[in-house]
XYZ file of C-alpha atoms in Angstrom:
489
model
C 1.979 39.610 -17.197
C 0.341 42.266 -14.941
C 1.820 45.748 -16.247
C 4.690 47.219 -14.193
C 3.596 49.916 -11.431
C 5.262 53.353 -11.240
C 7.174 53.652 -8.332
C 7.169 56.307 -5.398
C 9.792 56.001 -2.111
C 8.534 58.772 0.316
C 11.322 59.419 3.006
C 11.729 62.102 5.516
C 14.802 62.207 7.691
C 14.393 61.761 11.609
C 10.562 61.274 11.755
C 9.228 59.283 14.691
C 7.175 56.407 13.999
C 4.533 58.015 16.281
C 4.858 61.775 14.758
C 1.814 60.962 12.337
C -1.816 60.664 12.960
C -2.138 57.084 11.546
C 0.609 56.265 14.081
C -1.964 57.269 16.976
C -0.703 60.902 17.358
C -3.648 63.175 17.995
C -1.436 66.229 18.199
C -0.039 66.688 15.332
C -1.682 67.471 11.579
C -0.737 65.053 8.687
C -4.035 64.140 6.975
C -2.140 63.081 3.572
C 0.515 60.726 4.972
C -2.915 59.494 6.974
C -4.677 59.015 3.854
C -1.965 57.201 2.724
C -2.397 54.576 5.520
C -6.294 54.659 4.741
C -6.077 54.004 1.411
C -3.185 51.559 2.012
C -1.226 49.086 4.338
C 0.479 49.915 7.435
C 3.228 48.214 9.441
C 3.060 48.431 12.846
C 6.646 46.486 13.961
C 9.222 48.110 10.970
C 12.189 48.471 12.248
C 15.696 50.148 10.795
C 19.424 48.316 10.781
C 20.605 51.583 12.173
C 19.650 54.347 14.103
C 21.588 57.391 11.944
C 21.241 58.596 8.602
C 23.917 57.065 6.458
C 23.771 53.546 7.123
C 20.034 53.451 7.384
C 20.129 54.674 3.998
C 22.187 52.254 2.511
C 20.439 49.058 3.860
C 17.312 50.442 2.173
C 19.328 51.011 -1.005
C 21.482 47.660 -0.994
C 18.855 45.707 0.634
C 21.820 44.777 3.004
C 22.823 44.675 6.980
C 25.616 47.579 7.440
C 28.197 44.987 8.802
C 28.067 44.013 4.920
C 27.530 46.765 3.209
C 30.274 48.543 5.093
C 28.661 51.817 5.780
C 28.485 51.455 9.729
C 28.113 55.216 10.761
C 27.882 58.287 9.201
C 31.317 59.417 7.533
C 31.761 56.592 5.518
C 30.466 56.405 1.720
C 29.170 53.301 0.019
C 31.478 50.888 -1.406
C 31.154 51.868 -5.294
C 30.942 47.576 -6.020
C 27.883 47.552 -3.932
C 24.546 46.688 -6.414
C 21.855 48.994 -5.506
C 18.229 48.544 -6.592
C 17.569 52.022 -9.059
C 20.475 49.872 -10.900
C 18.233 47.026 -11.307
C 15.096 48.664 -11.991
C 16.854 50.869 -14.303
C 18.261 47.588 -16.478
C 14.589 46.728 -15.951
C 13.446 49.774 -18.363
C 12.212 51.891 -15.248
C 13.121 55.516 -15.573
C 15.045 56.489 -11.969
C 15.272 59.466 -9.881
C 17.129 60.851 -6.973
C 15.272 63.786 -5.366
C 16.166 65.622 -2.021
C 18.853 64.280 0.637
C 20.125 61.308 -0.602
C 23.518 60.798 2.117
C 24.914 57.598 0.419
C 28.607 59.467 1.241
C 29.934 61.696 3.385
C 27.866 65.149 4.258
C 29.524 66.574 6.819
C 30.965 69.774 5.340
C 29.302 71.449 2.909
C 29.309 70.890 -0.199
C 28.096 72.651 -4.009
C 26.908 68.689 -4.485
C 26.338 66.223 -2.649
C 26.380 63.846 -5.538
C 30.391 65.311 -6.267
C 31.156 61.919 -4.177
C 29.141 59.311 -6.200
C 30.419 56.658 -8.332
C 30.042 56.790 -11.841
C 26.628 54.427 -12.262
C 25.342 57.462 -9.978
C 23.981 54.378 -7.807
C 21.316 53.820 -10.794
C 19.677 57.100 -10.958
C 19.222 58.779 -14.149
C 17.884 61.816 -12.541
C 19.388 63.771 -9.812
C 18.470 66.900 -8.057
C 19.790 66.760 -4.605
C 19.892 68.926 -1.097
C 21.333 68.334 1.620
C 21.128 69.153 5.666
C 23.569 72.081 5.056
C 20.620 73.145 2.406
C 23.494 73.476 -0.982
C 23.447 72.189 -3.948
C 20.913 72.508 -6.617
C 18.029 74.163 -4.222
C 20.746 76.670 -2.956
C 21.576 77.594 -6.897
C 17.573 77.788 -7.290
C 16.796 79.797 -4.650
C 19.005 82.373 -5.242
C 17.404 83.068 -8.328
C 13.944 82.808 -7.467
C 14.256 84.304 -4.475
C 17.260 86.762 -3.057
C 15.745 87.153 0.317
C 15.104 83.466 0.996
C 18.396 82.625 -0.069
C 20.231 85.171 2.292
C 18.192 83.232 4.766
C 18.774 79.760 3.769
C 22.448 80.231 2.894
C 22.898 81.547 6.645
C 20.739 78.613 8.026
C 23.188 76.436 6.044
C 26.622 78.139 7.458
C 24.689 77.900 10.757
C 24.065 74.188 10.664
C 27.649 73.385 9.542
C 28.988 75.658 12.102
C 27.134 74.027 15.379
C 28.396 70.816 14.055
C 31.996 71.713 14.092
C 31.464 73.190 17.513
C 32.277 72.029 20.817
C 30.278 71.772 23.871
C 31.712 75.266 25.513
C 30.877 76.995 21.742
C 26.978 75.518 21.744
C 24.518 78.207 21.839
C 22.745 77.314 25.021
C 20.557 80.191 25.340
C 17.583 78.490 24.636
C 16.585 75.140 23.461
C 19.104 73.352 20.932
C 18.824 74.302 17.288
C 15.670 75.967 17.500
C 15.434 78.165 14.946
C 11.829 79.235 13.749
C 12.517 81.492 10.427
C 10.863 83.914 8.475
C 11.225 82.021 4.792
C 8.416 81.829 2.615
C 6.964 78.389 3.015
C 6.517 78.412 -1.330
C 10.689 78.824 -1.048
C 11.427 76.087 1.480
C 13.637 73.319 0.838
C 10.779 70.652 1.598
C 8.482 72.864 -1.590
C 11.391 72.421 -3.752
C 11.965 68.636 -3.453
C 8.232 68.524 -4.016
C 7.871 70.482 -6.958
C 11.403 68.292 -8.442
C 8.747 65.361 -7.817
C 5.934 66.900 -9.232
C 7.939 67.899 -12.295
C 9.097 63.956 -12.855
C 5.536 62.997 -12.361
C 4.333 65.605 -15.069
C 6.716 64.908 -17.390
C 6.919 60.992 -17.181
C 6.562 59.532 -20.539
C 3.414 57.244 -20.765
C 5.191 53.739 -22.127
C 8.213 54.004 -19.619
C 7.429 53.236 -15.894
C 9.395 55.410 -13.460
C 10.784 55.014 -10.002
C 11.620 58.670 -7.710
C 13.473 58.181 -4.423
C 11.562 61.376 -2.781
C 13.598 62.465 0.211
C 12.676 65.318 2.459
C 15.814 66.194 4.814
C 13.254 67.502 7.090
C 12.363 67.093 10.289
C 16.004 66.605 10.718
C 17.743 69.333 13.221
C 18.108 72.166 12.986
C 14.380 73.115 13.905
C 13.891 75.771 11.357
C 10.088 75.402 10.194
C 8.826 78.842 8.758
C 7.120 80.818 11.507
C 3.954 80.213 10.182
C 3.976 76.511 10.258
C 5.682 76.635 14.037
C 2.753 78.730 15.475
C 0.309 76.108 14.446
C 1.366 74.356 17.735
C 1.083 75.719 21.002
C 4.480 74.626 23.119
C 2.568 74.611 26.557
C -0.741 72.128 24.531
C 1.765 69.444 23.667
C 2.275 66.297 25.495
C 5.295 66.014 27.889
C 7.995 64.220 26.558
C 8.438 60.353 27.989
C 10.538 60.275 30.947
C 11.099 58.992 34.606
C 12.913 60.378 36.904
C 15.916 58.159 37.912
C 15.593 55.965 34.276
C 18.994 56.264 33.318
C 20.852 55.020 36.480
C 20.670 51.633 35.016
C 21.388 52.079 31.967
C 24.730 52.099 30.611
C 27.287 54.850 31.220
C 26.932 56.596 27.846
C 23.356 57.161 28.145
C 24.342 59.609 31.462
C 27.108 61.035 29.673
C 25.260 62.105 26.538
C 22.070 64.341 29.166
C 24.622 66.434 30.590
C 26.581 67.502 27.540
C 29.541 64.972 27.409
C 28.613 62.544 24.553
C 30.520 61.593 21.810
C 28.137 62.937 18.874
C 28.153 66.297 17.303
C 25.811 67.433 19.385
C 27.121 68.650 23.178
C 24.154 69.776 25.156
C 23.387 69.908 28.860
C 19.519 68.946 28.931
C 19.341 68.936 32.177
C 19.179 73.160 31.664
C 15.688 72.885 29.537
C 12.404 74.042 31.042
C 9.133 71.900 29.965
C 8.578 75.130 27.573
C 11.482 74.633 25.854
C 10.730 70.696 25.344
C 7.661 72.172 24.017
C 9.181 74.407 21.833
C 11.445 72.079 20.413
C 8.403 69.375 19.747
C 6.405 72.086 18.273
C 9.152 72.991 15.779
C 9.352 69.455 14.666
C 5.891 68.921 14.465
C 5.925 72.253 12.473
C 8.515 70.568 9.763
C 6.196 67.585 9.667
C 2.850 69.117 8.487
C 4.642 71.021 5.992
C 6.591 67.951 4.512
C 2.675 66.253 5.008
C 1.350 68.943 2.688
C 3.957 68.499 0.316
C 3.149 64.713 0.120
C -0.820 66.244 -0.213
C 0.947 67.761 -3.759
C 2.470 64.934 -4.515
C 0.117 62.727 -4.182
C -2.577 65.621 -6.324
C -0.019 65.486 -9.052
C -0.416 61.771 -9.314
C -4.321 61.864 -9.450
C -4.186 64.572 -12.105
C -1.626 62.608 -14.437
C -4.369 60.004 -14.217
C -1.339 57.222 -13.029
C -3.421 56.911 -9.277
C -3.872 53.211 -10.574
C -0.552 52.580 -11.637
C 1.354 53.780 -9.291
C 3.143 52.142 -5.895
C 4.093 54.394 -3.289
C 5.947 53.302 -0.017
C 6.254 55.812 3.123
C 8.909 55.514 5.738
C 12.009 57.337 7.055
C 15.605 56.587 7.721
C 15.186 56.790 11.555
C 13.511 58.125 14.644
C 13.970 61.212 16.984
C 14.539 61.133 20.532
C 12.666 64.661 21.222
C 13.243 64.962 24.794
C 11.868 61.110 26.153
C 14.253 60.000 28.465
C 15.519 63.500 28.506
C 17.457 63.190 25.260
C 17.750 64.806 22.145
C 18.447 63.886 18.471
C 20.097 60.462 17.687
C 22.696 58.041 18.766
C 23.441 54.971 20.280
C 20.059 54.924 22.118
C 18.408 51.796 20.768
C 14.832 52.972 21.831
C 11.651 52.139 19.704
C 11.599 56.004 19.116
C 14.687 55.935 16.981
C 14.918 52.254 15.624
C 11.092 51.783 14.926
C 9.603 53.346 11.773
C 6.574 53.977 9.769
C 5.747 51.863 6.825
C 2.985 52.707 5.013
C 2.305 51.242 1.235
C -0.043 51.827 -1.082
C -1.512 50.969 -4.610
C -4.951 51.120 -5.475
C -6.864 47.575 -6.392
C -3.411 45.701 -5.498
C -2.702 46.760 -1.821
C -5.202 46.060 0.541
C -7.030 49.289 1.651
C -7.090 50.281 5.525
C -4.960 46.927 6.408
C -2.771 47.017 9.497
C -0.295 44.418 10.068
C 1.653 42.897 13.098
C 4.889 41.203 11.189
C 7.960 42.406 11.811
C 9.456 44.130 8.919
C 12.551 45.949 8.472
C 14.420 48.347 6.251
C 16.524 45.736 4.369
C 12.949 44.731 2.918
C 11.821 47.657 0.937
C 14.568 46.906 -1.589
C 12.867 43.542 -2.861
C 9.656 44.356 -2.102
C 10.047 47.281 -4.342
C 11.847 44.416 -7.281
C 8.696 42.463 -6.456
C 6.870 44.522 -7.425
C 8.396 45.878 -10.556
C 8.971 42.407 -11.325
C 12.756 42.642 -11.137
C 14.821 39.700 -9.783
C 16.987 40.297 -6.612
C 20.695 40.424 -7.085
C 22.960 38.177 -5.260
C 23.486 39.024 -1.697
C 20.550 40.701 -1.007
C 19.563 39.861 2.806
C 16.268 41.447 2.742
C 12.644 39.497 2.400
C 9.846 41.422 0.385
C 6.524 42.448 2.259
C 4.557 41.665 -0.243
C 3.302 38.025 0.418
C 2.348 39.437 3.882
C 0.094 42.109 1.225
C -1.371 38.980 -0.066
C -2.155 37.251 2.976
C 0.104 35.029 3.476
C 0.247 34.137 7.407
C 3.723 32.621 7.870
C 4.995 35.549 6.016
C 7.380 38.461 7.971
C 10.150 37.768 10.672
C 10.150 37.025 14.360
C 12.785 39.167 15.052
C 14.538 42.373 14.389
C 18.360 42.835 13.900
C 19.763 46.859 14.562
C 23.549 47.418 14.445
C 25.542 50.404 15.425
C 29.465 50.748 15.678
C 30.078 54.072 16.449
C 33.795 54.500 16.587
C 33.234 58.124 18.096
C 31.777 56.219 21.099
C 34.221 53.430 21.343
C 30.438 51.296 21.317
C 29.652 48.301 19.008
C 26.086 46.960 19.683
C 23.568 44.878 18.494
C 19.950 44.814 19.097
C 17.609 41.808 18.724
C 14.029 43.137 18.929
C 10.823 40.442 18.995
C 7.244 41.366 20.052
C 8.200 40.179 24.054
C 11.038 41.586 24.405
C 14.368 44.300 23.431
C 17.924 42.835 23.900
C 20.770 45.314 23.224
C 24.276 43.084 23.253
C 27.644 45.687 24.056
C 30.880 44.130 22.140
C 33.323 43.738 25.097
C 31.086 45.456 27.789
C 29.419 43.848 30.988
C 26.668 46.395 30.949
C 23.627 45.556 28.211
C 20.501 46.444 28.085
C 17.246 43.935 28.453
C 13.539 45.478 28.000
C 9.880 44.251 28.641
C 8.321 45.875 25.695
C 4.737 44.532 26.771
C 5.232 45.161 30.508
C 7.237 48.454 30.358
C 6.602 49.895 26.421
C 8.516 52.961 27.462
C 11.755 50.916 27.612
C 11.943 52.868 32.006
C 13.638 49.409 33.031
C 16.704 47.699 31.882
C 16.487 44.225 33.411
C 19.753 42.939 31.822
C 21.236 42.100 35.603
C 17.648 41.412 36.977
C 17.530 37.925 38.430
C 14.173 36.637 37.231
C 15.135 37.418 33.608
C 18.614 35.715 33.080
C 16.789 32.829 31.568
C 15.188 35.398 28.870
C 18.324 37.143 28.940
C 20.465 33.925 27.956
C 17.796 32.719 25.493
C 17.791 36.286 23.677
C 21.566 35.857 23.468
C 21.368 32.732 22.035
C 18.757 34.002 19.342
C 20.991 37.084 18.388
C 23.912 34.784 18.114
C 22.324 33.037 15.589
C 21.023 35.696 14.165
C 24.487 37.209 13.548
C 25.364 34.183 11.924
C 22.722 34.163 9.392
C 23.260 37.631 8.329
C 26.663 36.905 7.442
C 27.878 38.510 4.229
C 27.230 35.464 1.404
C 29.341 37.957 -1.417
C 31.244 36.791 -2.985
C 29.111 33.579 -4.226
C 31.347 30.425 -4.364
C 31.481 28.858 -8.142
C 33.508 26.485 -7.436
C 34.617 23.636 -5.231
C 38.309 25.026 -4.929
């Protein structure tokens, strides 16, 4: 039997597929992630079950759709019963670790922990040293002893954060672009450093005869954008590209997409963006690229840490997010019920020396319910019951008919009074509205930049009604098959 790999789960929190230079951005500056994809695979057509943090989390940790798993927006914590794959690797001998933002349960108001919530398993992690977008728990307690000045400025970015949440649209700071906040922290004191160095410190200290597995989860580039100063003058706002828009875009699109530009959405976040200036998109893009190169270099320690242990061979490591960003294309910001490749598409990158083929790209549709048994492939761990996810790894080893034709992304988002479904193939982008005439119908080969919704378009009714038909079935097949039947009666 082929020894065990050590295991590495890279996420960061809101990053566009197309924020990284093996992605095709030649703006921004990642050249670890990118050596990642050189020395690795990359997926071209991964796609998430859901667009915000929570849920998105949970299908990669339950291997599950969120209609099943139960965590169908953010507020709602993860069903204690539901198996999630540190617990098998751990009964598998693998040492586990949670490190960074981990947002299995609510995270809404601050907290001193965010795992105060978790069941008592602790979802299968041994070892735990979380943060959170509020920036409390163990980092907060760090940083104040490392470093008082950082944590005056970190505790306030953290009452800040909480704050604009709670906020409604008349209390918004609107003087300048949302949540922009470039700040004068020490980049060796940040909050992506930290989850780093807890990394680095598991990696150090592994022992040789165990194998380990570290969920490594930067909260960054998540709002607010706070990158230190330094990092945010790397990027000129006025050098960047526009964000992707057309004037007019939204008229046919449905209602909420309107009401969400000018301020009266649903979500915590109330702005008018109507009011920003092309600077201001440019500021905002080069804060978030700022966050970005500084997680990248963190990954660039990571990854040193690795080579120096001597593990380089031994050792599987898997790059992706949770979601997207909308960052100003179609005049948006942030997250929601905007089922746009920029928030539902994601970056999957994996790679393990002399087992993972080096520089491959592939086409196959992949989603997020997939990294749990790819990761028990792997590790050589079986799959629980009710597991809905396929592993990527035959498509690693070649295997043609391997991958999906189709991708399935749910949202009900009781704050919008929406429940939709999105069917995504390589032709085309069907979003399906419970109860609603509106939908929404895309030519991703004709119009990639998802300008025209052809959902009441004449010449596509035939596409439209086919696409139907394949999400209906698609719905049925990821019905929940827990609890097994063991008997006849």
């Amino acid at each position: 039997m082929a020894k065990r790999p050590n295991i590495l789960l890279i996420m960061a929190d809101q990053l566009r597929f197309d924020a990284l230079g093996c992605y095709g951005n030649n703006e921004i500056h990642t050249p670890n992630i990118d050596s990642l994809a050189l020395n690795g695979s990359t997926f071209d057509n991964h796609f998430v079950q859901n667009p915000v943090c929570s849920p998105s989390r949970c299908s990669i940790l339950t291997g599950r759709y969120p209609k099943n798993h139960g965590t169908r927006d953010n507020g709602i914590p993860l069903r204690d019963e539901e198996v999630c794959f540190p617990e098998v690797l751990r009964s598998s001998g693998y040492l586990t670790a949670a490190i960074g933002k981990m947002h299995f349960t609510t995270q809404f108001m601050p907290k001193e922990n965010e795992e105060d919530d978790w069941p008592e398993d602790n979802y299968g992690f041994d070892v735990i040293h979380t943060t959170c977008d509020c920036k409390t728990g163990e980092y907060l307690t760090w940083l104040k002893e490392q470093s008082p000045r950082d944590y005056e400025i970190v505790k306030m970015q953290g009452s800040r954060k909480a704050k604009e949440d709670r906020a409604s649209a008349a209390e918004k700071d609107t003087s300048g672009a949302p949540q922009l906040y470039p700040s004068d922290i020490d980049p060796k004191f940040h909050q992506s450093t930290w989850i780093a160095d807890q990394t680095i410190s598991l990696i150090q200290n592994a022992a040789a005869d165990k194998p380990f597995f570290a969920l490594c989860s930067f909260v960054d580039p998540h709002h607010p954008f706070d990158p230190p100063k330094s990092y945010y003058e790397m990027y000129d706002p006025d050098k960047l590209s526009a964000p992707t828009r057309q004037e007019g875009e939204l008229e046919d699109k449905p209602p909420h997409f309107r009401r969400h530009r000018v301020g009266r959405g649903c979500s915590n976040e109330k702005y008018d963006y109507r009011k920003l200036t092309d600077r201001q998109w440019g500021e905002v893009k080069a804060a978030y690229y700022a966050m970005i190169t500084l997680i990248d270099e963190n990954v660039g320690r990571i990854l040193q840490a690795i080579k120096d242990k001597g593990i380089e061979n031994d050792t599987l490591i898997l790059f992706t997010n949770d979601h997207g960003e909308l960052l100003g294309d179609h005049g948006l910001l942030f997250k929601g019920p905007f089922h746009y490749d920029c928030l539902i598409k994601a970056p999957m990158i994996l790679s393990w020396p002399g087992v993972i083929p080096k520089g491959s790209r592939y086409a196959q549709i992949t989603e997020h319910v997939d990294i749990m048994p790819t990761i028990l492939d792997f590790a050589q761990a079986g799959v629980p019951n009710g597991v809905q996810g396929m592993s990527m790894a035959p498509i690693l080893r070649g295997d043609l008919g391997a991958g999906r034709d189709c991708a399935l992304t749910e949202f009900t988002c009781y704050d919008w009074g929406l429940n939709l479904k999105t069917l995504t193939t390589r032709e085309y982008k069907l979003t399906y509205y419970a109860g609603e005439q509106f939908g929404e119908l895309y030519d991703r080969n004709k119009d990639p930049n998802e300008f025209t919704n052809l959902w009441d378009h004449p010449d596509y009714q035939e596409v439209k009604q086919k696409l139907l038909m394949r999400l209906l079935d698609r719905m049925v097949q990821t019905e929940d098959t827990l609890p097994l039947r063991i008997g006849k009666y």
